[in-house]
Tab-separated table of C-alpha atoms in Angstrom:
chain	number	residue	atom	x	y	z
K	1	UNK	CA	0.784	-15.719	-6.483
K	2	UNK	CA	-2.071	-16.480	-8.867
K	3	UNK	CA	-1.566	-15.932	-12.338
K	4	UNK	CA	-3.708	-14.725	-15.291
K	5	UNK	CA	-0.429	-14.932	-18.017
K	6	UNK	CA	3.287	-16.211	-18.193
K	7	UNK	CA	4.371	-12.356	-17.314
K	8	UNK	CA	2.217	-12.001	-14.363
K	9	UNK	CA	5.673	-12.116	-11.171
K	10	UNK	CA	6.300	-11.095	-8.523
K	11	UNK	CA	8.397	-8.685	-10.274
K	12	UNK	CA	5.380	-8.030	-12.863
K	13	UNK	CA	7.037	-4.677	-14.386
K	14	UNK	CA	5.476	-1.401	-13.722
K	15	UNK	CA	7.440	0.131	-16.561
K	16	UNK	CA	8.923	-1.256	-18.830
K	17	UNK	CA	7.516	-0.417	-21.882
K	18	UNK	CA	9.796	0.559	-25.231
K	19	UNK	CA	10.352	5.197	-24.741
K	20	UNK	CA	10.850	4.755	-21.207
K	21	UNK	CA	14.293	5.631	-20.456
K	22	UNK	CA	15.523	6.213	-16.658
K	23	UNK	CA	17.669	9.529	-16.330
K	24	UNK	CA	19.684	9.043	-13.206
K	25	UNK	CA	18.101	6.021	-12.559
K	26	UNK	CA	19.912	4.719	-9.776
K	27	UNK	CA	22.423	1.885	-10.511
K	28	UNK	CA	22.476	-1.245	-9.034
K	29	UNK	CA	24.049	-1.695	-5.366
K	30	UNK	CA	26.910	-4.050	-5.343
K	31	UNK	CA	27.005	-8.322	-5.077
K	32	UNK	CA	25.678	-9.799	-2.088
K	33	UNK	CA	27.657	-9.546	1.047
K	34	UNK	CA	30.836	-11.266	0.972
K	35	UNK	CA	31.126	-12.097	4.408
K	36	UNK	CA	27.002	-12.665	5.940
K	37	UNK	CA	25.889	-10.937	9.335
K	38	UNK	CA	23.652	-13.307	11.809
K	39	UNK	CA	20.142	-12.494	10.808
K	40	UNK	CA	21.580	-12.725	6.808
K	41	UNK	CA	22.865	-16.643	8.170
K	42	UNK	CA	19.566	-17.332	9.374
K	43	UNK	CA	17.814	-15.720	6.426
K	44	UNK	CA	19.786	-18.132	4.370
K	45	UNK	CA	19.140	-21.131	6.578
K	46	UNK	CA	15.417	-20.531	6.444
K	47	UNK	CA	15.609	-20.039	3.158
K	48	UNK	CA	16.565	-23.334	1.932
K	49	UNK	CA	14.366	-24.887	4.352
K	50	UNK	CA	11.539	-23.798	2.908
K	51	UNK	CA	13.030	-24.512	-0.596
K	52	UNK	CA	13.609	-27.468	0.048
K	53	UNK	CA	10.326	-28.441	1.707
K	54	UNK	CA	8.228	-29.240	-1.271
K	55	UNK	CA	4.577	-27.135	-0.617
K	56	UNK	CA	3.134	-28.056	-3.701
K	57	UNK	CA	-0.884	-28.873	-4.211
K	58	UNK	CA	-0.031	-32.564	-5.689
K	59	UNK	CA	1.983	-33.678	-3.655
K	60	UNK	CA	3.368	-31.362	-0.939
K	61	UNK	CA	2.934	-30.648	2.471
K	62	UNK	CA	2.389	-26.751	3.220
K	63	UNK	CA	1.825	-28.212	7.074
K	64	UNK	CA	5.537	-29.392	7.194
K	65	UNK	CA	6.525	-26.408	6.056
K	66	UNK	CA	4.666	-23.633	8.474
K	67	UNK	CA	5.606	-26.500	11.259
K	68	UNK	CA	9.298	-26.172	10.651
K	69	UNK	CA	9.121	-22.043	11.154
K	70	UNK	CA	7.061	-22.162	14.060
K	71	UNK	CA	10.082	-24.579	15.774
K	72	UNK	CA	12.265	-21.956	14.918
K	73	UNK	CA	10.147	-19.238	16.386
K	74	UNK	CA	9.809	-21.120	19.459
K	75	UNK	CA	13.121	-21.842	19.800
K	76	UNK	CA	13.920	-18.019	19.722
K	77	UNK	CA	12.443	-17.502	22.576
K	78	UNK	CA	8.290	-16.909	21.090
K	79	UNK	CA	6.210	-18.445	23.424
K	80	UNK	CA	3.864	-21.724	22.244
K	81	UNK	CA	0.285	-19.642	22.617
K	82	UNK	CA	2.015	-16.865	20.209
K	83	UNK	CA	2.796	-19.143	17.654
K	84	UNK	CA	0.058	-21.318	16.313
K	85	UNK	CA	0.096	-24.050	13.205
K	86	UNK	CA	-3.555	-24.312	12.683
K	87	UNK	CA	-4.832	-26.883	9.158
K	88	UNK	CA	-8.345	-27.705	7.988
K	89	UNK	CA	-6.774	-30.631	6.411
K	90	UNK	CA	-3.902	-32.619	6.396
K	91	UNK	CA	-1.693	-30.813	4.271
K	92	UNK	CA	-2.477	-27.396	4.067
K	93	UNK	CA	-1.059	-25.759	7.390
K	94	UNK	CA	-1.548	-22.436	7.700
K	95	UNK	CA	1.467	-20.987	10.727
K	96	UNK	CA	0.347	-17.275	12.490
K	97	UNK	CA	3.026	-16.456	15.233
K	98	UNK	CA	2.583	-12.682	16.680
K	99	UNK	CA	5.081	-10.391	18.513
K	100	UNK	CA	3.573	-8.235	21.114
K	101	UNK	CA	3.704	-4.697	21.546
K	102	UNK	CA	2.451	-2.180	22.856
K	103	UNK	CA	-1.195	-1.916	21.805
K	104	UNK	CA	-1.096	2.046	21.005
K	105	UNK	CA	-2.828	0.800	17.571
K	106	UNK	CA	-4.094	-1.855	16.196
K	107	UNK	CA	-1.789	-4.851	14.415
K	108	UNK	CA	0.378	-4.627	11.984
K	109	UNK	CA	-0.309	-8.269	9.685
K	110	UNK	CA	2.865	-9.315	7.346
K	111	UNK	CA	1.659	-12.162	5.147
K	112	UNK	CA	3.279	-14.197	2.533
K	113	UNK	CA	1.708	-17.412	1.178
K	114	UNK	CA	4.129	-21.402	1.800
K	115	UNK	CA	2.637	-22.941	-1.064
K	116	UNK	CA	4.088	-22.840	-4.740
K	117	UNK	CA	2.913	-24.629	-8.256
K	118	UNK	CA	4.162	-27.439	-9.364
K	119	UNK	CA	7.349	-28.106	-11.173
K	120	UNK	CA	8.474	-31.157	-13.339
K	121	UNK	CA	11.891	-31.691	-12.227
K	122	UNK	CA	11.999	-33.358	-16.511
K	123	UNK	CA	11.560	-29.582	-17.232
K	124	UNK	CA	13.779	-28.143	-15.129
K	125	UNK	CA	17.778	-27.938	-15.726
K	126	UNK	CA	18.040	-28.533	-11.675
K	127	UNK	CA	15.962	-30.199	-9.303
K	128	UNK	CA	13.393	-27.558	-8.161
K	129	UNK	CA	13.496	-28.592	-4.603
K	130	UNK	CA	16.953	-27.932	-3.706
K	131	UNK	CA	18.015	-24.791	-3.385
K	132	UNK	CA	20.959	-23.992	-5.530
K	133	UNK	CA	23.173	-20.807	-5.106
K	134	UNK	CA	25.104	-20.392	-8.708
K	135	UNK	CA	26.075	-17.741	-10.547
K	136	UNK	CA	24.708	-15.033	-8.769
K	137	UNK	CA	21.708	-16.558	-8.319
K	138	UNK	CA	19.515	-18.805	-5.869
K	139	UNK	CA	17.759	-21.164	-8.099
K	140	UNK	CA	14.338	-23.327	-6.990
K	141	UNK	CA	11.196	-23.415	-6.521
K	142	UNK	CA	9.368	-20.497	-5.121
K	143	UNK	CA	12.640	-18.703	-4.537
K	144	UNK	CA	10.735	-15.547	-6.024
K	145	UNK	CA	7.326	-16.654	-5.531
K	146	UNK	CA	7.078	-16.226	-2.288
K	147	UNK	CA	9.511	-18.054	0.094
K	148	UNK	CA	11.577	-15.038	-0.495
K	149	UNK	CA	9.173	-12.819	1.748
K	150	UNK	CA	7.800	-15.648	4.179
K	151	UNK	CA	11.894	-16.644	4.954
K	152	UNK	CA	12.511	-12.628	5.230
K	153	UNK	CA	9.700	-12.573	7.804
K	154	UNK	CA	10.823	-15.327	9.857
K	155	UNK	CA	13.902	-13.833	10.481
K	156	UNK	CA	13.423	-10.419	10.786
K	157	UNK	CA	10.612	-11.494	13.394
K	158	UNK	CA	13.471	-13.400	15.203
K	159	UNK	CA	15.733	-10.722	14.910
K	160	UNK	CA	13.164	-7.883	16.186
K	161	UNK	CA	12.641	-9.774	19.280
K	162	UNK	CA	16.417	-10.630	19.858
K	163	UNK	CA	16.787	-6.811	19.493
K	164	UNK	CA	14.224	-6.109	22.280
K	165	UNK	CA	12.415	-4.192	19.878
K	166	UNK	CA	8.806	-3.251	21.243
K	167	UNK	CA	6.467	-1.928	18.568
K	168	UNK	CA	3.685	-0.266	19.124
K	169	UNK	CA	1.597	-2.499	17.758
K	170	UNK	CA	1.470	-5.981	18.030
K	171	UNK	CA	3.529	-7.564	14.702
K	172	UNK	CA	1.762	-10.795	13.259
K	173	UNK	CA	3.347	-13.206	10.999
K	174	UNK	CA	0.921	-15.420	8.896
K	175	UNK	CA	2.457	-17.784	6.432
K	176	UNK	CA	-0.289	-19.265	4.366
K	177	UNK	CA	-1.698	-22.161	2.062
K	178	UNK	CA	-3.717	-22.996	-1.131
K	179	UNK	CA	-2.410	-19.247	-2.764
K	180	UNK	CA	-1.632	-20.646	-6.371
K	181	UNK	CA	-4.132	-22.728	-6.192
K	182	UNK	CA	-6.102	-25.738	-4.079
K	183	UNK	CA	-9.360	-26.168	-1.831
K	184	UNK	CA	-8.169	-24.796	0.934
K	185	UNK	CA	-6.537	-20.647	0.581
K	186	UNK	CA	-5.292	-20.157	4.412
K	187	UNK	CA	-6.045	-16.093	4.143
K	188	UNK	CA	-9.848	-16.515	3.119
K	189	UNK	CA	-10.035	-19.773	6.086
K	190	UNK	CA	-8.062	-18.033	8.565
K	191	UNK	CA	-10.785	-14.902	8.350
K	192	UNK	CA	-13.289	-17.153	8.402
K	193	UNK	CA	-12.468	-19.200	11.069
K	194	UNK	CA	-9.570	-17.304	13.453
K	195	UNK	CA	-10.179	-13.714	12.261
K	196	UNK	CA	-8.527	-12.649	15.168
K	197	UNK	CA	-5.601	-14.159	15.382
K	198	UNK	CA	-4.727	-12.060	12.380
K	199	UNK	CA	-6.617	-9.232	12.442
K	200	UNK	CA	-5.269	-5.734	12.026
K	201	UNK	CA	-4.987	-2.543	10.574
K	202	UNK	CA	-2.796	-3.005	7.449
K	203	UNK	CA	-1.265	-5.755	5.721
K	204	UNK	CA	2.438	-6.420	4.125
K	205	UNK	CA	1.985	-9.066	1.464
K	206	UNK	CA	3.515	-9.507	-2.320
K	207	UNK	CA	2.548	-8.029	-5.148
K	208	UNK	CA	5.325	-5.468	-6.066
K	209	UNK	CA	8.612	-4.962	-5.690
K	210	UNK	CA	11.467	-4.174	-7.566
K	211	UNK	CA	12.032	-3.791	-11.949
K	212	UNK	CA	15.758	-4.089	-13.210
K	213	UNK	CA	16.335	-3.219	-17.304
K	214	UNK	CA	19.712	-3.811	-18.531
K	215	UNK	CA	21.538	-3.123	-14.844
K	216	UNK	CA	19.655	-0.201	-13.669
K	217	UNK	CA	17.343	-0.385	-11.355
K	218	UNK	CA	13.872	1.209	-12.453
K	219	UNK	CA	11.758	1.716	-9.555
K	220	UNK	CA	9.905	0.218	-6.283
K	221	UNK	CA	6.631	0.058	-6.508
K	222	UNK	CA	3.862	-0.973	-3.860
K	223	UNK	CA	0.580	-2.975	-5.166
K	224	UNK	CA	-2.148	-1.314	-3.508
K	225	UNK	CA	-5.066	-3.044	-5.160
K	226	UNK	CA	-6.198	-5.923	-7.765
K	227	UNK	CA	-8.137	-6.520	-10.554
K	228	UNK	CA	-11.231	-8.606	-10.293
K	229	UNK	CA	-12.222	-11.711	-12.253
K	230	UNK	CA	-14.711	-12.512	-13.353
K	231	UNK	CA	-15.870	-15.106	-16.538
K	232	UNK	CA	-18.944	-15.152	-18.637
K	233	UNK	CA	-19.913	-18.749	-20.878
K	234	UNK	CA	-21.383	-16.652	-23.916
K	235	UNK	CA	-23.674	-18.837	-25.959
K	236	UNK	CA	-25.928	-19.581	-28.645
K	237	UNK	CA	-28.288	-22.239	-29.389
K	238	UNK	CA	-30.481	-23.151	-32.865
K	239	UNK	CA	-32.262	-26.014	-33.964
K	240	UNK	CA	-30.112	-26.750	-36.567
K	241	UNK	CA	-30.659	-28.842	-39.454
K	242	UNK	CA	-28.412	-30.597	-42.670
K	243	UNK	CA	-25.438	-28.602	-43.365
K	244	UNK	CA	-26.331	-28.920	-47.338
K	245	UNK	CA	-29.349	-25.990	-46.380
K	246	UNK	CA	-28.308	-23.771	-44.794
K	247	UNK	CA	-29.635	-20.674	-43.456
K	248	UNK	CA	-28.581	-17.453	-42.035
K	249	UNK	CA	-29.450	-18.397	-38.375
K	250	UNK	CA	-26.284	-19.860	-37.384
K	251	UNK	CA	-25.018	-19.968	-33.771
K	252	UNK	CA	-21.361	-20.186	-35.025
K	253	UNK	CA	-22.015	-17.041	-37.099
K	254	UNK	CA	-23.804	-15.259	-34.740
K	255	UNK	CA	-21.381	-16.294	-31.722
K	256	UNK	CA	-18.439	-15.251	-34.021
K	257	UNK	CA	-19.903	-11.885	-35.241
K	258	UNK	CA	-20.329	-10.874	-31.247
K	259	UNK	CA	-17.161	-11.495	-30.503
K	260	UNK	CA	-15.341	-9.733	-33.468
K	261	UNK	CA	-17.734	-6.853	-32.070
K	262	UNK	CA	-16.100	-7.675	-28.534
K	263	UNK	CA	-12.410	-7.836	-29.983
K	264	UNK	CA	-12.977	-3.814	-31.124
K	265	UNK	CA	-14.706	-2.795	-27.997
K	266	UNK	CA	-12.463	-0.758	-25.085
K	267	UNK	CA	-14.598	-0.449	-21.659
K	268	UNK	CA	-14.033	3.347	-20.935
K	269	UNK	CA	-11.391	4.937	-19.072
K	270	UNK	CA	-11.976	4.840	-15.368
K	271	UNK	CA	-8.949	5.582	-12.988
K	272	UNK	CA	-8.797	5.289	-9.486
K	273	UNK	CA	-6.398	6.880	-7.278
K	274	UNK	CA	-3.627	3.974	-7.558
K	275	UNK	CA	-3.712	4.102	-11.187
K	276	UNK	CA	-3.930	7.921	-11.374
K	277	UNK	CA	-0.600	7.929	-8.660
K	278	UNK	CA	0.644	5.548	-11.081
K	279	UNK	CA	0.560	7.689	-14.373
K	280	UNK	CA	1.583	10.533	-12.397
K	281	UNK	CA	4.760	9.075	-11.034
K	282	UNK	CA	5.741	6.675	-13.830
K	283	UNK	CA	5.430	9.347	-16.312
K	284	UNK	CA	7.923	11.659	-14.040
K	285	UNK	CA	11.180	9.229	-15.533
K	286	UNK	CA	9.363	8.718	-19.065
K	287	UNK	CA	10.078	11.046	-21.926
K	288	UNK	CA	8.238	12.839	-24.865
K	289	UNK	CA	4.666	11.923	-26.106
K	290	UNK	CA	4.346	8.559	-23.754
K	291	UNK	CA	5.167	11.409	-20.907
K	292	UNK	CA	2.807	13.848	-22.084
K	293	UNK	CA	-0.206	11.261	-22.330
K	294	UNK	CA	0.136	10.095	-18.816
K	295	UNK	CA	-0.011	13.277	-17.146
K	296	UNK	CA	-2.414	13.830	-18.869
K	297	UNK	CA	-4.960	11.141	-18.480
K	298	UNK	CA	-3.805	11.609	-14.775
K	299	UNK	CA	-5.115	14.779	-14.247
K	300	UNK	CA	-8.405	13.377	-16.058
K	301	UNK	CA	-8.795	13.981	-20.003
K	302	UNK	CA	-10.551	11.774	-22.009
K	303	UNK	CA	-9.263	12.958	-25.182
K	304	UNK	CA	-9.697	9.600	-27.704
K	305	UNK	CA	-6.017	10.340	-29.668
K	306	UNK	CA	-4.376	10.312	-25.879
K	307	UNK	CA	-5.827	7.301	-24.493
K	308	UNK	CA	-6.069	5.562	-27.662
K	309	UNK	CA	-2.098	6.194	-28.192
K	310	UNK	CA	-1.440	5.238	-24.383
K	311	UNK	CA	-3.402	2.348	-24.386
K	312	UNK	CA	-1.327	0.825	-27.355
K	313	UNK	CA	1.845	2.278	-25.901
K	314	UNK	CA	1.462	-1.432	-23.774
K	315	UNK	CA	-0.499	-3.727	-22.686
K	316	UNK	CA	0.103	-2.784	-19.176
K	317	UNK	CA	-0.770	0.623	-19.486
K	318	UNK	CA	-4.405	-0.295	-21.400
K	319	UNK	CA	-4.740	-2.669	-18.048
K	320	UNK	CA	-4.518	0.270	-15.997
K	321	UNK	CA	-6.826	2.686	-17.681
K	322	UNK	CA	-9.769	0.413	-17.849
K	323	UNK	CA	-12.079	-3.319	-16.670
K	324	UNK	CA	-10.603	-5.860	-20.240
K	325	UNK	CA	-12.862	-8.767	-20.981
K	326	UNK	CA	-11.243	-11.650	-24.002
K	327	UNK	CA	-12.267	-14.305	-25.326
K	328	UNK	CA	-10.132	-17.215	-23.922
K	329	UNK	CA	-12.216	-20.585	-25.156
K	330	UNK	CA	-13.888	-21.171	-28.177
K	331	UNK	CA	-16.510	-24.733	-29.176
K	332	UNK	CA	-19.158	-24.913	-31.546
K	333	UNK	CA	-20.974	-27.030	-33.468
K	334	UNK	CA	-21.287	-31.490	-33.549
K	335	UNK	CA	-20.837	-32.640	-36.642
K	336	UNK	CA	-19.049	-31.603	-39.784
K	337	UNK	CA	-22.086	-32.113	-42.256
K	338	UNK	CA	-24.218	-30.754	-39.804
K	339	UNK	CA	-25.525	-27.140	-38.945
K	340	UNK	CA	-24.511	-25.735	-35.575
K	341	UNK	CA	-26.430	-26.332	-32.740
K	342	UNK	CA	-24.873	-24.827	-30.175
K	343	UNK	CA	-22.110	-21.869	-30.306
K	344	UNK	CA	-20.200	-21.320	-27.032
K	345	UNK	CA	-17.178	-19.303	-25.640
K	346	UNK	CA	-15.633	-18.136	-22.056
K	347	UNK	CA	-14.610	-14.852	-21.654
K	348	UNK	CA	-12.145	-13.547	-19.340
K	349	UNK	CA	-12.570	-10.359	-17.216
K	350	UNK	CA	-10.138	-8.668	-15.169
K	351	UNK	CA	-12.903	-5.981	-13.372
K	352	UNK	CA	-11.241	-2.271	-12.244
K	353	UNK	CA	-11.952	-1.637	-8.207
K	354	UNK	CA	-14.878	-0.198	-7.658
K	355	UNK	CA	-17.190	-1.811	-10.713
K	356	UNK	CA	-20.034	-3.973	-9.870
K	357	UNK	CA	-20.210	-7.513	-12.054
K	358	UNK	CA	-24.007	-6.214	-12.744
K	359	UNK	CA	-22.409	-3.239	-14.500
K	360	UNK	CA	-19.447	-5.481	-16.476
K	361	UNK	CA	-22.369	-7.951	-17.967
K	362	UNK	CA	-24.668	-5.399	-18.543
K	363	UNK	CA	-21.629	-3.551	-20.966
K	364	UNK	CA	-20.423	-7.214	-22.156
K	365	UNK	CA	-24.033	-7.629	-23.922
K	366	UNK	CA	-24.369	-4.496	-24.966
K	367	UNK	CA	-20.763	-4.886	-26.809
K	368	UNK	CA	-21.822	-8.439	-27.789
K	369	UNK	CA	-24.718	-6.833	-29.968
K	370	UNK	CA	-26.540	-9.970	-30.069
K	371	UNK	CA	-29.614	-10.178	-28.692
K	372	UNK	CA	-29.394	-14.534	-28.999
K	373	UNK	CA	-26.000	-14.631	-27.576
K	374	UNK	CA	-26.670	-15.105	-23.493
K	375	UNK	CA	-24.620	-14.244	-21.265
K	376	UNK	CA	-23.805	-16.004	-18.053
K	377	UNK	CA	-21.337	-15.704	-15.178
K	378	UNK	CA	-19.043	-18.845	-14.951
K	379	UNK	CA	-17.513	-17.934	-11.066
K	380	UNK	CA	-18.682	-15.855	-8.186
K	381	UNK	CA	-17.492	-12.572	-8.133
K	382	UNK	CA	-15.209	-11.272	-5.577
K	383	UNK	CA	-15.043	-7.649	-5.447
K	384	UNK	CA	-12.033	-6.091	-3.828
K	385	UNK	CA	-11.783	-2.287	-2.949
K	386	UNK	CA	-8.237	-0.551	-3.057
K	387	UNK	CA	-6.033	0.177	-0.525
K	388	UNK	CA	-6.292	3.708	0.129
K	389	UNK	CA	-2.561	5.403	-0.362
K	390	UNK	CA	-2.276	6.858	2.891
K	391	UNK	CA	0.441	9.048	4.028
K	392	UNK	CA	2.194	7.256	7.023
K	393	UNK	CA	2.278	4.304	4.661
K	394	UNK	CA	3.801	6.540	1.205
K	395	UNK	CA	5.934	8.502	3.520
K	396	UNK	CA	7.194	4.668	4.859
K	397	UNK	CA	8.077	3.646	1.738
K	398	UNK	CA	9.201	6.665	-0.099
K	399	UNK	CA	11.702	6.877	3.052
K	400	UNK	CA	12.828	3.402	3.818
K	401	UNK	CA	13.413	3.260	-0.302
K	402	UNK	CA	15.551	6.484	-0.073
K	403	UNK	CA	17.767	4.871	2.338
K	404	UNK	CA	18.520	1.831	0.121
K	405	UNK	CA	18.374	3.679	-2.802
K	406	UNK	CA	18.924	7.109	-3.963
K	407	UNK	CA	16.882	8.570	-6.814
K	408	UNK	CA	14.778	5.512	-6.932
K	409	UNK	CA	11.275	6.534	-7.286
K	410	UNK	CA	8.219	4.548	-5.658
K	411	UNK	CA	5.174	3.418	-7.532
K	412	UNK	CA	1.923	2.859	-6.726
K	413	UNK	CA	0.413	0.239	-8.591
K	414	UNK	CA	-2.801	-2.119	-9.311
K	415	UNK	CA	-1.843	-6.177	-10.503
K	416	UNK	CA	-3.499	-6.800	-13.278
K	417	UNK	CA	-3.829	-10.791	-11.739
K	418	UNK	CA	-4.809	-11.410	-7.928
K	419	UNK	CA	-2.928	-11.715	-4.817
K	420	UNK	CA	-4.439	-12.794	-1.245
K	421	UNK	CA	-4.521	-9.019	-0.318
K	422	UNK	CA	-8.231	-9.068	-2.252
K	423	UNK	CA	-9.443	-11.052	1.162
K	424	UNK	CA	-8.126	-8.709	3.255
K	425	UNK	CA	-9.097	-5.753	1.784
K	426	UNK	CA	-12.456	-7.111	1.399
K	427	UNK	CA	-12.658	-8.046	4.907
K	428	UNK	CA	-11.591	-4.027	5.696
K	429	UNK	CA	-7.830	-4.498	6.046
K	430	UNK	CA	-5.639	-2.549	4.347
K	431	UNK	CA	-2.846	-4.540	2.269
K	432	UNK	CA	0.211	-3.123	0.025
K	433	UNK	CA	2.137	-5.199	-2.215
K	434	UNK	CA	6.098	-4.509	-1.476
K	435	UNK	CA	9.020	-6.412	-1.218
K	436	UNK	CA	12.375	-4.699	-1.477
K	437	UNK	CA	13.332	-7.941	-4.123
K	438	UNK	CA	14.629	-6.945	-7.414
K	439	UNK	CA	14.129	-8.977	-10.657
K	440	UNK	CA	14.895	-8.160	-14.161
K	441	UNK	CA	12.101	-7.313	-16.452
K	442	UNK	CA	13.569	-9.852	-19.088
K	443	UNK	CA	14.206	-12.509	-17.112
K	444	UNK	CA	10.941	-13.719	-15.316
K	445	UNK	CA	11.157	-17.033	-13.906
K	446	UNK	CA	7.990	-17.259	-11.018
K	447	UNK	CA	5.822	-20.650	-12.874
K	448	UNK	CA	7.998	-21.103	-15.339
K	449	UNK	CA	11.350	-23.181	-15.427
K	450	UNK	CA	14.204	-22.130	-13.555
K	451	UNK	CA	12.839	-20.231	-11.274
K	452	UNK	CA	14.858	-17.922	-9.435
K	453	UNK	CA	16.303	-14.840	-7.670
K	454	UNK	CA	19.313	-12.104	-7.506
K	455	UNK	CA	21.717	-13.186	-4.600
K	456	UNK	CA	21.767	-9.764	-3.824
K	457	UNK	CA	17.832	-9.051	-4.000
K	458	UNK	CA	17.272	-11.565	-1.166
K	459	UNK	CA	18.923	-9.788	1.317
K	460	UNK	CA	18.346	-6.164	0.437
K	461	UNK	CA	14.566	-7.023	0.576
K	462	UNK	CA	14.986	-8.832	4.034
K	463	UNK	CA	16.609	-5.808	5.275
K	464	UNK	CA	14.234	-3.391	3.239
K	465	UNK	CA	11.454	-5.747	5.178
K	466	UNK	CA	13.195	-4.836	8.315
K	467	UNK	CA	13.235	-1.425	8.404
K	468	UNK	CA	9.485	-1.098	6.864
K	469	UNK	CA	8.525	-3.337	9.562
K	470	UNK	CA	10.114	-1.132	12.218
K	471	UNK	CA	8.724	2.326	10.128
K	472	UNK	CA	5.240	1.155	10.125
K	473	UNK	CA	5.186	-0.444	14.098
K	474	UNK	CA	6.557	2.022	15.520
K	475	UNK	CA	6.008	6.926	15.315
């Protein structure tokens, strides 16, 4: 998963903030099985093979991992024609496999990425490309992001075929390249060049998962939208001069004052269905003023005091209320004894689904309040609409969650970062992030050193995704 900050992960906590309690929340299930069932042993083997295949952008080989998964599927009886490895360039391969159904409905796509972020051996206490099981955890690069889901999808597809399951729609598994970065994003490339292979009515991807705090299961989240990344270069030009003759018309001063105004500015509150549902359901497991404010906001309140309290209760809440823009880089001047001729800053915006780049730029210019500051977008705006929280999808997620973790709330959420679901949503394929894999909100290691996943969470996630797939692929 491409991350905006060190706190973003496949287990992004949707509920963690001082003041939330979980009365009657489901306790964690028992430890991992003492004896693994055949489908669990298969998952363990696939997981290890993927972790121990280096798929970093620098020296890794995504094609090698894709071909390994293809061999497993063909060996399990899938026709070679239904298992394809496609690569725009060497090392950037993607594998797409299909379990045929009756065709009564359009396909279900199960998406995961095979690539991982860089991992330097000297930074880790263990070998990042050797799967290590220790103290109830699996260690290794990609254990959470995103090879657990990739391995579960392959093992489950084989299990469904072995059981003779005939869905009422085709089930497609796509394991892709360059989600974490690089020039050959697999989902974008497949949509542009082989759309028929992955075209579907809906997709399950990363972006949502389970949260644990102090040993208690908090919630199972389903990601239905994500913010849009838009960067701007702010620049002030000036004729400059000798620093011994200063004037008020100073490029750095103009830019600094504008950035100070931006720092105090808040975009207006705007809730879509996803964030409204997030606050409604989170309010049900919060208490006190925080719960009251969530309910008020979900009900449409724009009371400044309510908004301020909720936004101040945690950055995660503020990010779900509005578009945000923040200065992230700054440079200016060319000599210590000269008036600056140029001052520049980079501003990173995370835009709510449904808002336009033009509207954000216009609002940003207004917040800066200085026509000497030019505002120029530095990347292509890539709009990504929210996926509707349809009854069929929500019912399936809630039913499976209730059978596995009775009493555990299901919380719709919007990612403040980015996943490959944005490409699917823009292409008209509804995408939902949910894994059934739980992680401690105080121990987020995706993209970091000693990345790890609870052993029991791997097998829980496999079962959750197996049941969810069947629920979504049969009436």
